[in-house]
Short mmCIF file of C-alpha atoms (C1' of nucleotides) in Angstrom, two decimals:
data_model
loop_
_atom_site.label_atom_id
_atom_site.label_comp_id
_atom_site.label_asym_id
_atom_site.label_seq_id
_atom_site.Cartn_x
_atom_site.Cartn_y
_atom_site.Cartn_z
CA MET A 247 -240.93 59.10 -13.94
CA PRO A 248 -238.02 58.32 -11.68
CA LYS A 249 -239.37 58.34 -8.13
CA LYS A 250 -240.98 56.01 -5.64
CA ALA A 251 -243.58 58.32 -4.10
CA LEU A 252 -244.09 56.03 -1.13
CA SER A 253 -245.92 58.61 0.94
CA GLN A 254 -248.57 58.67 -1.74
CA TYR A 255 -249.33 55.02 -1.08
CA ALA A 256 -249.05 55.42 2.67
CA ILE A 257 -251.80 58.04 2.56
CA LEU A 258 -253.83 56.06 0.05
CA GLY A 259 -253.60 53.02 2.32
CA LEU A 260 -254.85 54.98 5.31
CA LEU A 261 -257.79 56.28 3.29
CA CYS A 262 -258.67 52.64 2.56
CA TRP A 263 -259.45 52.34 6.28
CA LYS A 264 -261.99 55.11 6.24
CA PRO A 265 -262.53 58.61 4.78
CA MET A 266 -260.27 61.12 6.49
CA SER A 267 -259.10 64.71 6.45
CA GLY A 268 -255.49 65.78 6.14
CA TYR A 269 -255.37 66.51 9.82
CA ASP A 270 -256.76 63.07 10.68
CA ILE A 271 -254.04 61.47 8.60
CA LYS A 272 -251.31 63.43 10.32
CA LYS A 273 -252.59 62.47 13.76
CA LEU A 274 -253.04 58.83 12.88
CA VAL A 275 -249.50 58.57 11.53
CA GLU A 276 -248.11 60.19 14.66
CA VAL A 277 -249.97 57.81 16.95
CA GLY A 278 -249.51 54.57 15.09
CA LEU A 279 -246.68 54.72 12.58
CA SER A 280 -244.19 57.29 13.78
CA PHE A 281 -241.49 54.82 14.78
CA PHE A 282 -241.20 53.37 11.28
CA TRP A 283 -242.80 56.00 9.04
CA ASN A 284 -243.55 59.71 9.00
CA VAL A 285 -245.44 62.16 6.85
CA SER A 286 -245.48 65.93 7.07
CA TYR A 287 -248.20 68.38 6.10
CA GLY A 288 -245.96 69.40 3.26
CA GLN A 289 -246.60 65.99 1.74
CA ILE A 290 -250.15 65.29 2.83
CA PHE A 291 -251.99 68.07 1.05
CA PRO A 292 -250.18 67.87 -2.29
CA VAL A 293 -250.65 64.10 -2.23
CA LEU A 294 -254.37 64.39 -1.44
CA ASN A 295 -254.83 66.75 -4.38
CA LYS A 296 -252.89 64.38 -6.60
CA LEU A 297 -255.01 61.43 -5.51
CA VAL A 298 -258.16 63.34 -6.45
CA ALA A 299 -256.63 64.40 -9.77
CA GLU A 300 -255.85 60.78 -10.63
CA GLY A 301 -259.29 59.58 -9.65
CA TRP A 302 -258.00 57.56 -6.68
CA ALA A 303 -259.98 59.57 -4.14
CA THR A 304 -262.84 62.02 -3.95
CA LYS A 305 -263.01 65.22 -1.94
CA HIS A 306 -266.02 66.11 0.21
CA ALA A 307 -266.37 69.45 1.91
CA ASP A 308 -268.33 68.45 4.99
CA PRO A 309 -270.25 71.42 6.38
CA ALA A 310 -272.21 69.16 8.75
CA SER A 311 -269.45 68.80 11.32
CA GLY A 312 -269.77 72.00 13.26
CA GLY A 313 -269.67 74.44 10.36
CA ARG A 314 -265.90 74.20 10.27
CA GLY A 315 -264.21 73.94 6.90
CA ARG A 316 -263.55 70.28 7.34
CA VAL A 317 -262.60 68.42 4.16
CA ALA A 318 -262.83 64.64 4.03
CA TYR A 319 -261.18 62.48 1.39
CA GLU A 320 -262.60 59.11 0.40
CA VAL A 321 -260.90 56.40 -1.61
CA THR A 322 -262.46 55.24 -4.89
CA THR A 323 -262.61 51.74 -6.33
CA LYS A 324 -259.81 52.73 -8.70
CA GLY A 325 -257.76 53.92 -5.73
CA ARG A 326 -258.33 50.69 -3.85
CA LYS A 327 -257.12 48.78 -6.88
CA ALA A 328 -253.99 50.92 -7.16
CA PHE A 329 -253.26 50.27 -3.49
CA LYS A 330 -253.63 46.52 -3.97
CA THR A 331 -251.25 46.65 -6.92
CA TRP A 332 -248.65 48.52 -4.88
CA LEU A 333 -248.87 45.90 -2.11
CA GLY A 334 -247.73 43.27 -4.60
CA GLU A 335 -244.74 45.22 -5.88
CA PRO A 336 -241.22 44.55 -4.56
CA SER A 337 -240.09 46.61 -1.57
CA GLY A 338 -236.77 48.21 -0.78
CA LEU A 339 -234.67 47.86 2.35
CA PRO A 340 -235.54 50.04 5.35
CA GLN A 341 -233.89 53.44 5.03
CA LEU A 342 -232.39 54.82 8.20
CA ARG A 343 -230.97 58.18 9.25
CA ASP A 344 -229.46 57.76 12.69
CA GLU A 345 -227.88 61.00 13.81
CA LEU A 346 -226.12 59.68 16.90
CA LYS A 347 -224.68 56.65 15.13
CA LEU A 348 -223.39 58.99 12.44
CA LYS A 349 -221.69 61.18 15.02
CA PHE A 350 -220.25 58.14 16.74
CA PHE A 351 -218.81 56.79 13.52
CA LEU A 352 -217.27 60.13 12.58
CA THR A 353 -215.41 60.57 15.88
CA SER A 354 -213.16 57.55 15.36
CA ARG A 355 -210.10 59.68 14.56
CA SER A 356 -210.36 61.95 17.56
CA GLY A 357 -209.79 59.49 20.38
CA THR A 358 -212.50 57.71 22.36
CA ALA A 359 -213.76 60.47 24.68
CA ASP A 360 -216.39 61.79 22.27
CA GLY A 361 -217.34 58.26 21.31
CA VAL A 362 -218.01 57.27 24.91
CA ARG A 363 -220.14 60.34 25.51
CA LEU A 364 -222.16 59.77 22.34
CA LEU A 365 -222.76 56.13 23.17
CA GLU A 366 -224.01 57.05 26.61
CA GLU A 367 -226.33 59.63 25.07
CA TYR A 368 -227.58 56.98 22.67
CA GLY A 369 -228.30 54.63 25.55
CA VAL A 370 -230.33 57.23 27.43
CA GLN A 371 -232.27 58.18 24.31
CA GLN A 372 -233.09 54.61 23.36
CA ARG A 373 -234.05 53.50 26.87
CA GLU A 374 -236.46 56.41 27.02
CA HIS A 375 -237.91 55.58 23.64
CA LEU A 376 -238.21 51.92 24.62
CA ALA A 377 -240.09 52.77 27.81
CA MET A 378 -242.63 54.72 25.79
CA LEU A 379 -243.19 51.88 23.36
CA LYS A 380 -243.55 49.38 26.20
CA GLU A 381 -246.30 51.46 27.76
CA SER A 382 -248.30 51.28 24.55
CA GLU A 383 -247.54 47.60 24.34
CA VAL A 384 -249.08 46.93 27.74
CA VAL A 385 -252.25 48.79 26.81
CA LEU A 386 -252.56 46.81 23.61
CA ARG A 387 -251.95 43.48 25.31
CA VAL A 388 -254.70 44.24 27.78
CA ALA A 389 -257.00 45.17 24.95
CA LEU A 390 -256.27 41.95 23.11
CA SER A 391 -256.54 39.61 26.07
CA GLN A 392 -259.86 40.69 27.52
CA ALA A 393 -263.27 41.47 26.17
CA GLU A 394 -264.13 44.41 28.40
CA MET A 395 -262.64 47.77 27.61
CA PRO A 396 -260.46 49.70 30.04
CA ASP A 397 -260.18 53.47 29.94
CA GLU A 398 -256.80 53.45 28.23
CA LEU A 399 -258.23 51.47 25.38
CA LEU A 400 -261.06 53.89 24.90
CA GLU A 401 -258.44 56.56 24.57
CA LEU A 402 -256.55 54.47 22.07
CA ARG A 403 -259.67 53.76 20.01
CA GLN A 404 -260.25 57.44 19.87
CA ALA A 405 -256.72 58.18 18.78
CA LEU A 406 -257.01 55.58 16.04
CA GLY A 407 -260.38 56.91 14.98
CA TRP A 408 -262.32 53.80 15.99
CA ASP A 409 -264.82 55.67 18.10
CA ASP A 410 -267.22 56.15 15.24
CA GLN A 411 -268.88 52.90 14.24
CA PRO A 412 -269.71 51.10 17.49
CA ASP A 413 -270.71 47.62 16.37
CA THR A 414 -270.37 47.36 12.62
CA HIS A 415 -266.82 46.10 12.81
CA ASP A 416 -264.91 44.67 15.75
CA HIS A 417 -261.42 45.82 14.68
CA ALA A 418 -259.95 42.62 16.10
CA ASN A 419 -257.43 42.12 13.32
CA GLU A 420 -256.46 45.80 13.17
CA LEU A 421 -255.76 45.72 16.88
CA LEU A 422 -253.66 42.58 16.50
CA VAL A 423 -251.64 43.99 13.58
CA PHE A 424 -251.10 47.23 15.45
CA TYR A 425 -249.75 45.25 18.37
CA LEU A 426 -247.52 43.13 16.15
CA THR A 427 -246.10 46.22 14.44
CA LEU A 428 -245.45 47.81 17.78
CA ARG A 429 -243.52 44.70 18.81
CA SER A 430 -241.06 45.37 16.02
CA GLY A 431 -240.41 48.80 17.46
CA VAL A 432 -239.84 47.28 20.89
CA LEU A 433 -237.49 44.58 19.61
CA VAL A 434 -235.42 47.04 17.58
CA ALA A 435 -235.18 49.50 20.48
CA GLU A 436 -234.10 46.65 22.75
CA ALA A 437 -231.45 45.70 20.22
CA ARG A 438 -230.12 49.27 20.19
CA VAL A 439 -229.95 49.32 23.99
CA ALA A 440 -228.20 45.96 23.94
CA TRP A 441 -225.73 47.37 21.41
CA VAL A 442 -224.76 50.19 23.75
CA ASP A 443 -224.32 47.75 26.63
CA GLU A 444 -222.12 45.52 24.53
CA VAL A 445 -220.05 48.21 22.89
CA LEU A 446 -219.44 50.75 25.60
CA PRO A 447 -217.11 48.52 27.67
CA ILE A 448 -215.21 47.56 24.53
CA LEU A 449 -214.61 51.15 23.54
CA LYS A 450 -213.52 52.03 27.06
CA ALA A 451 -211.12 49.09 27.13
CA GLY A 452 -209.87 49.85 23.64
CA LYS A 453 -210.08 46.23 22.58
CA ILE A 454 -212.48 43.34 22.14
CA PRO A 455 -212.46 40.80 24.99
CA ARG A 456 -211.38 37.29 24.06
CA GLN A 457 -214.72 35.85 25.14
CA LYS A 458 -217.59 37.40 23.17
CA SER A 459 -221.10 37.82 24.59
CA SER A 460 -222.86 34.54 25.45
CA LYS A 461 -225.57 34.76 22.81
CA GLU A 462 -222.90 34.42 20.13
CA THR A 463 -223.26 30.65 20.46
CA LYS A 464 -225.85 30.43 17.76
CA MET B 23 -233.12 78.98 9.13
CA PRO B 24 -235.45 76.11 9.77
CA LYS B 25 -233.55 72.99 8.74
CA LYS B 26 -231.10 70.48 10.16
CA ALA B 27 -228.76 69.96 7.18
CA LEU B 28 -227.31 66.84 8.70
CA SER B 29 -225.72 65.66 5.47
CA GLN B 30 -223.64 68.79 5.55
CA TYR B 31 -222.04 67.66 8.80
CA ALA B 32 -221.76 64.07 7.63
CA ILE B 33 -219.68 65.22 4.67
CA LEU B 34 -217.73 67.69 6.79
CA GLY B 35 -216.95 64.90 9.25
CA LEU B 36 -215.64 62.66 6.51
CA LEU B 37 -213.42 65.45 5.20
CA CYS B 38 -211.94 65.67 8.70
CA TRP B 39 -210.48 62.22 8.07
CA LYS B 40 -208.62 63.28 4.97
CA PRO B 41 -209.10 65.42 1.85
CA MET B 42 -211.49 63.78 -0.56
CA SER B 43 -213.39 64.24 -3.79
CA GLY B 44 -217.16 63.98 -4.13
CA TYR B 45 -216.79 60.56 -5.66
CA ASP B 46 -214.60 59.37 -2.78
CA ILE B 47 -217.23 60.51 -0.32
CA LYS B 48 -219.96 58.65 -2.13
CA LYS B 49 -217.94 55.43 -2.17
CA LEU B 50 -216.92 55.71 1.45
CA VAL B 51 -220.51 56.23 2.59
CA GLU B 52 -221.67 53.23 0.59
CA VAL B 53 -218.99 50.99 2.06
CA GLY B 54 -219.08 52.09 5.64
CA LEU B 55 -222.25 53.93 6.54
CA SER B 56 -224.99 52.75 4.22
CA PHE B 57 -226.91 50.79 6.84
CA PHE B 58 -227.48 53.83 9.03
CA TRP B 59 -226.86 56.78 6.73
CA ASN B 60 -226.92 57.64 3.04
CA VAL B 61 -225.97 60.53 0.82
CA SER B 62 -226.66 61.03 -2.86
CA TYR B 63 -224.71 62.98 -5.46
CA GLY B 64 -227.58 65.43 -5.43
CA GLN B 65 -226.52 66.38 -1.91
CA ILE B 66 -222.76 65.95 -2.08
CA PHE B 67 -221.85 68.54 -4.66
CA PRO B 68 -224.13 71.32 -3.46
CA VAL B 69 -222.87 70.67 0.09
CA LEU B 70 -219.22 70.77 -1.00
CA ASN B 71 -219.79 74.10 -2.68
CA LYS B 72 -221.52 75.40 0.40
CA LEU B 73 -218.66 74.26 2.63
CA VAL B 74 -216.21 76.17 0.46
CA ALA B 75 -218.47 79.24 0.43
CA GLU B 76 -218.60 79.23 4.23
CA GLY B 77 -214.87 78.78 4.57
CA TRP B 78 -215.18 75.31 6.10
CA ALA B 79 -213.27 73.65 3.29
CA THR B 80 -210.99 74.50 0.40
CA LYS B 81 -211.15 73.18 -3.13
CA HIS B 82 -208.07 71.92 -4.97
CA ALA B 83 -208.13 70.98 -8.62
CA ASP B 84 -205.48 68.28 -8.62
CA PRO B 85 -203.97 67.83 -12.10
CA ALA B 86 -201.22 65.58 -10.73
CA SER B 87 -203.37 62.47 -10.49
CA GLY B 88 -203.31 61.24 -14.08
CA GLY B 89 -204.38 64.45 -15.75
CA ARG B 90 -208.00 63.71 -14.89
CA GLY B 91 -210.14 66.55 -13.65
CA ARG B 92 -210.00 65.34 -10.11
CA VAL B 93 -211.14 67.83 -7.48
CA ALA B 94 -210.19 67.31 -3.85
CA TYR B 95 -211.77 69.11 -0.92
CA GLU B 96 -209.89 69.74 2.29
CA VAL B 97 -211.30 70.82 5.61
CA THR B 98 -210.10 74.10 7.17
CA THR B 99 -209.47 74.87 10.82
CA LYS B 100 -212.76 76.74 10.87
CA GLY B 101 -214.48 73.68 9.42
CA ARG B 102 -212.96 71.41 12.03
CA LYS B 103 -214.21 73.72 14.73
CA ALA B 104 -217.73 73.73 13.25
CA PHE B 105 -217.68 69.93 13.20
CA LYS B 106 -216.64 69.78 16.86
CA THR B 107 -219.44 72.15 17.77
CA TRP B 108 -221.98 69.99 15.96
CA LEU B 109 -220.78 66.91 17.86
CA GLY B 110 -221.77 68.57 21.10
CA GLU B 111 -225.26 69.57 20.02
CA PRO B 112 -228.29 67.46 20.97
CA SER B 113 -229.29 64.73 18.52
CA GLY B 114 -232.71 63.59 17.37
CA LEU B 115 -234.14 60.10 17.34
CA PRO B 116 -233.25 57.81 14.44
CA GLN B 117 -235.58 58.42 11.52
CA LEU B 118 -236.80 55.33 9.73
CA ARG B 119 -238.66 54.66 6.50
CA ASP B 120 -239.48 50.97 6.40
CA GLU B 121 -241.47 50.16 3.28
CA LEU B 122 -242.39 46.59 4.17
CA LYS B 123 -243.46 47.43 7.69
CA LEU B 124 -245.63 50.20 6.26
CA LYS B 125 -247.29 47.78 3.87
CA PHE B 126 -247.78 45.28 6.66
CA PHE B 127 -249.43 47.83 8.89
CA LEU B 128 -251.75 49.03 6.15
CA THR B 129 -253.09 45.56 5.30
CA SER B 130 -254.70 45.04 8.70
CA ARG B 131 -258.23 45.59 7.34
CA SER B 132 -257.97 43.16 4.44
CA GLY B 133 -257.56 39.89 6.31
CA THR B 134 -254.26 38.20 7.12
CA ALA B 135 -253.22 36.73 3.75
CA ASP B 136 -251.32 39.82 2.58
CA GLY B 137 -249.85 40.29 6.02
CA VAL B 138 -248.42 36.78 6.09
CA ARG B 139 -246.89 37.20 2.65
CA LEU B 140 -245.34 40.56 3.54
CA LEU B 141 -243.88 39.23 6.78
CA GLU B 142 -242.31 36.32 4.92
CA GLU B 143 -240.85 38.75 2.40
CA TYR B 144 -239.48 40.83 5.26
CA GLY B 145 -237.84 37.77 6.77
CA VAL B 146 -236.10 36.86 3.53
CA GLN B 147 -234.93 40.42 2.98
CA GLN B 148 -233.57 40.83 6.49
CA ARG B 149 -231.85 37.45 6.63
CA GLU B 150 -230.08 38.32 3.40
CA HIS B 151 -229.05 41.71 4.71
CA LEU B 152 -227.88 40.15 7.97
CA ALA B 153 -225.71 37.62 6.14
CA MET B 154 -223.96 40.44 4.30
CA LEU B 155 -223.26 42.36 7.48
CA LYS B 156 -221.95 39.23 9.20
CA GLU B 157 -219.45 38.69 6.41
CA SER B 158 -218.01 42.14 6.97
CA GLU B 159 -218.04 41.52 10.68
CA VAL B 160 -215.85 38.45 10.32
CA VAL B 161 -213.31 40.32 8.22
CA LEU B 162 -213.14 43.10 10.77
CA ARG B 163 -212.78 40.74 13.71
CA VAL B 164 -209.87 39.06 12.00
CA ALA B 165 -208.31 42.42 11.32
CA LEU B 166 -208.66 43.43 14.95
CA SER B 167 -207.42 40.23 16.51
CA GLN B 168 -204.21 39.71 14.61
CA ALA B 169 -201.29 41.82 13.56
CA GLU B 170 -200.72 40.41 10.11
CA MET B 171 -203.00 41.48 7.31
CA PRO B 172 -205.11 39.07 5.26
CA ASP B 173 -206.15 39.80 1.69
CA GLU B 174 -209.70 40.76 2.64
CA LEU B 175 -208.37 43.42 4.94
CA LEU B 176 -206.19 44.92 2.25
CA GLU B 177 -209.34 45.19 0.17
CA LEU B 178 -211.14 46.82 3.05
CA ARG B 179 -208.32 49.27 3.70
CA GLN B 180 -208.51 50.25 0.07
CA ALA B 181 -212.28 50.72 0.19
CA LEU B 182 -211.90 52.93 3.25
CA GLY B 183 -209.09 54.89 1.65
CA TRP B 184 -206.42 53.72 4.11
CA ASP B 185 -204.03 52.54 1.43
CA ASP B 186 -202.26 55.87 1.25
CA GLN B 187 -200.19 56.53 4.33
CA PRO B 188 -198.48 53.26 5.20
CA ASP B 189 -197.02 53.90 8.64
CA THR B 190 -197.88 57.40 9.72
CA HIS B 191 -201.03 56.27 11.47
CA ASP B 192 -202.10 52.81 12.51
CA HIS B 193 -205.84 53.32 12.21
CA ALA B 194 -206.41 51.04 15.21
CA ASN B 195 -209.21 53.13 16.71
CA GLU B 196 -210.90 53.73 13.36
CA LEU B 197 -210.94 50.01 12.77
CA LEU B 198 -212.41 49.40 16.21
CA VAL B 199 -215.12 52.04 15.83
CA PHE B 200 -215.97 50.75 12.39
CA TYR B 201 -216.38 47.29 13.88
CA LEU B 202 -218.50 48.58 16.77
CA THR B 203 -220.77 50.50 14.41
CA LEU B 204 -221.17 47.44 12.24
CA ARG B 205 -222.23 45.49 15.33
CA SER B 206 -225.21 47.79 15.70
CA GLY B 207 -226.29 46.90 12.18
CA VAL B 208 -225.97 43.22 13.00
CA LEU B 209 -227.92 43.47 16.25
CA VAL B 210 -230.73 45.46 14.66
CA ALA B 211 -230.98 43.09 11.70
CA GLU B 212 -231.09 40.15 14.12
CA ALA B 213 -233.88 41.88 16.02
CA ARG B 214 -235.86 42.29 12.82
CA VAL B 215 -235.44 38.63 11.96
CA ALA B 216 -236.47 37.70 15.50
CA TRP B 217 -239.54 39.89 15.10
CA VAL B 218 -240.66 37.98 12.02
CA ASP B 219 -240.13 34.66 13.82
CA GLU B 220 -242.15 35.82 16.79
CA VAL B 221 -244.95 37.49 14.91
CA LEU B 222 -245.60 35.22 11.96
CA PRO B 223 -247.07 32.35 14.05
CA ILE B 224 -249.22 34.81 15.98
CA LEU B 225 -250.67 36.31 12.83
CA LYS B 226 -251.35 32.87 11.41
CA ALA B 227 -253.07 31.75 14.61
CA GLY B 228 -254.98 35.02 14.84
CA LYS B 229 -254.21 35.42 18.52
CA ILE B 230 -251.38 35.81 20.99
CA PRO B 231 -250.42 32.61 22.81
CA ARG B 232 -250.94 32.62 26.59
CA GLN B 233 -247.23 32.03 27.23
CA LYS B 234 -245.09 34.80 25.74
CA SER B 235 -241.53 34.31 24.55
CA SER B 236 -239.09 33.28 27.30
CA LYS B 237 -236.97 36.46 27.20
CA GLU B 238 -239.94 38.43 28.50
CA THR B 239 -238.77 37.51 32.01
CA LYS B 240 -236.67 40.62 32.27
"C1'" DT C 212 -265.26 90.87 24.74
"C1'" DT C 213 -260.86 89.83 24.75
"C1'" DG C 214 -257.50 86.47 24.69
"C1'" DC C 215 -255.88 82.23 23.82
"C1'" DA C 216 -255.50 77.42 23.09
"C1'" DA C 217 -256.89 73.65 20.24
"C1'" DC C 218 -258.40 72.41 15.80
"C1'" DC C 219 -257.85 72.34 10.80
"C1'" DT C 220 -256.45 73.35 6.01
"C1'" DA C 221 -252.87 74.79 3.47
"C1'" DT C 222 -248.44 76.74 1.57
"C1'" DC C 223 -243.50 78.08 1.46
"C1'" DT C 224 -238.64 77.06 1.58
"C1'" DA C 225 -234.98 74.07 2.18
"C1'" DA C 226 -233.06 69.46 2.15
"C1'" DA C 227 -232.69 64.95 0.20
"C1'" DA C 228 -233.23 61.16 -3.24
"C1'" DG C 229 -232.71 59.29 -7.67
"C1'" DA C 230 -231.89 59.52 -12.43
"C1'" DT C 231 -229.08 61.11 -15.70
"C1'" DA C 232 -225.84 64.23 -18.46
"C1'" DT C 233 -221.03 64.98 -19.54
"C1'" DA C 234 -216.30 64.05 -19.96
"C1'" DT C 235 -211.89 61.47 -19.26
"C1'" DC C 236 -209.04 57.52 -19.04
"C1'" DG C 237 -207.50 52.66 -19.78
"C1'" DT C 238 -207.80 48.76 -22.44
"C1'" DA C 239 -209.28 45.48 -25.51
"C1'" DA C 240 -211.44 44.43 -30.00
"C1'" DC C 241 -211.43 45.44 -34.83
"C1'" DG D 238 -204.45 53.17 -34.89
"C1'" DT D 239 -208.95 53.91 -33.99
"C1'" DT D 240 -213.16 52.55 -32.29
"C1'" DA D 241 -215.94 50.73 -28.63
"C1'" DC D 242 -216.68 50.01 -24.04
"C1'" DG D 243 -216.48 50.06 -19.02
"C1'" DA D 244 -214.74 52.36 -14.95
"C1'" DT D 245 -213.77 56.79 -12.98
"C1'" DA D 246 -215.41 61.21 -11.82
"C1'" DT D 247 -217.90 65.75 -11.60
"C1'" DA D 248 -222.05 67.77 -11.79
"C1'" DT D 249 -227.05 69.03 -12.57
"C1'" DC D 250 -232.08 68.23 -13.07
"C1'" DT D 251 -236.48 66.97 -11.31
"C1'" DT D 252 -239.29 65.06 -7.91
"C1'" DT D 253 -240.09 64.00 -3.21
"C1'" DT D 254 -239.79 64.87 1.64
"C1'" DA D 255 -239.16 67.63 5.95
"C1'" DG D 256 -240.05 71.37 8.87
"C1'" DA D 257 -241.75 75.77 9.83
"C1'" DT D 258 -245.31 78.60 9.59
"C1'" DA D 259 -249.44 81.12 7.84
"C1'" DG D 260 -254.24 81.83 8.37
"C1'" DG D 261 -258.76 80.73 9.68
"C1'" DT D 262 -262.39 78.78 13.03
"C1'" DT D 263 -264.33 77.24 17.36
"C1'" DG D 264 -264.91 76.86 22.31
"C1'" DC D 265 -263.92 78.48 26.58
"C1'" DA D 266 -262.21 81.09 30.33
"C1'" DA D 267 -260.46 85.47 32.40
#
DNA sequence: TTGCAACCTATCTAAAAGATATATCGTAAC
DNA sequence: GTTACGATATATCTTTTAGATAGGTTGCAA
């Protein structure tokens, strides 16, 4: 068997948090992981079936919740063990597919006009993305620094699916890890913005200035 | 037709540089693009056939080069036009699949021990990757700042396929763009290292220090 | 009572990744 | 000289992933 099947473990890991439906998983990934991981419905349902087939999860049709055909999946002890094993295995480098950087690279033979335009587009896109991440960051910092719970946090708890078990678990570490992960998104987006700011003048000038940027004095 | 088929344009864009074989394309991507884009043989050959079928490229069996069954693909005027069109179309956000960050995020319910280990692993991995990129950066800076050509640059020219046409084209802008693109890899890798350095102490302490990092004074 | 938006499970097709099959050439060991 | 091996090179196979969409239910508003 030649593949990695990482999405399988991503979904298994989410089920270790609590039993979920396919739709829950999709939403949770969109809210919390989308800037470093994604899953599509085309993966989720085949994977869920596979997990059940391998005995890593069980499937419960839950007619209680409104009569809708809601199907919840719950991880088994065997599944939990498989997840733990995966955590200990070596991991590959981050894989990236950056459309604008690709375009930028490919224009190098056709003069600098296209390159300048693409860089500017990249700057706009990344600043926008960064602003979005920073908004979430503020909400999370508030949540972490004070005991009472503002409205935004209630919303966040709901999005994360923490609105179910009021006092059994305080979610303190989850909240912290979520914040720390988000920080990585912020730092990387800032780096991409900084790249545009550094590189755009160079491309316009056609050459690298003698004095490099100040932070180069490491 | 529901898909993006970005690799198609990546390969088309490379063919706009000069006629190449599938193997050439693979090598070139590995040398120059691998930290923000990748293609596999499983994409290259189907795409090349498709390009020919659409009239965007022509296929030449080239028996001159040693009698080997070398097959070169050359872009057509129609293909060049299609590439230009694609350059002007809107681009999506960078798509990332970061295995270690995924693992880190998923461990938030099982205490901090796994998280600390994973972060340390991430730091090692990214520092290593950064060192590699910085080596290439030095070579490129040398190449850009002086007229004469050191041995490393000859090697680089060869890897990029610039060892063919000695004086017809000076490749100055390609070299510059290649350097600028590489800078983005360096800045992002530095951001990831910085993330680990910021986040690891917080996770160990279990809480965010009152005073955030100095650069927060934007 | 119709219409429609949000919710939810699920599948279909195309694109991409990774391993591997196949064949040629150069060269070094036997 | 011929056999073995590694590098070059084209290509395909299978699995995994992405994106669009199908199809059904529920709640609500016109």
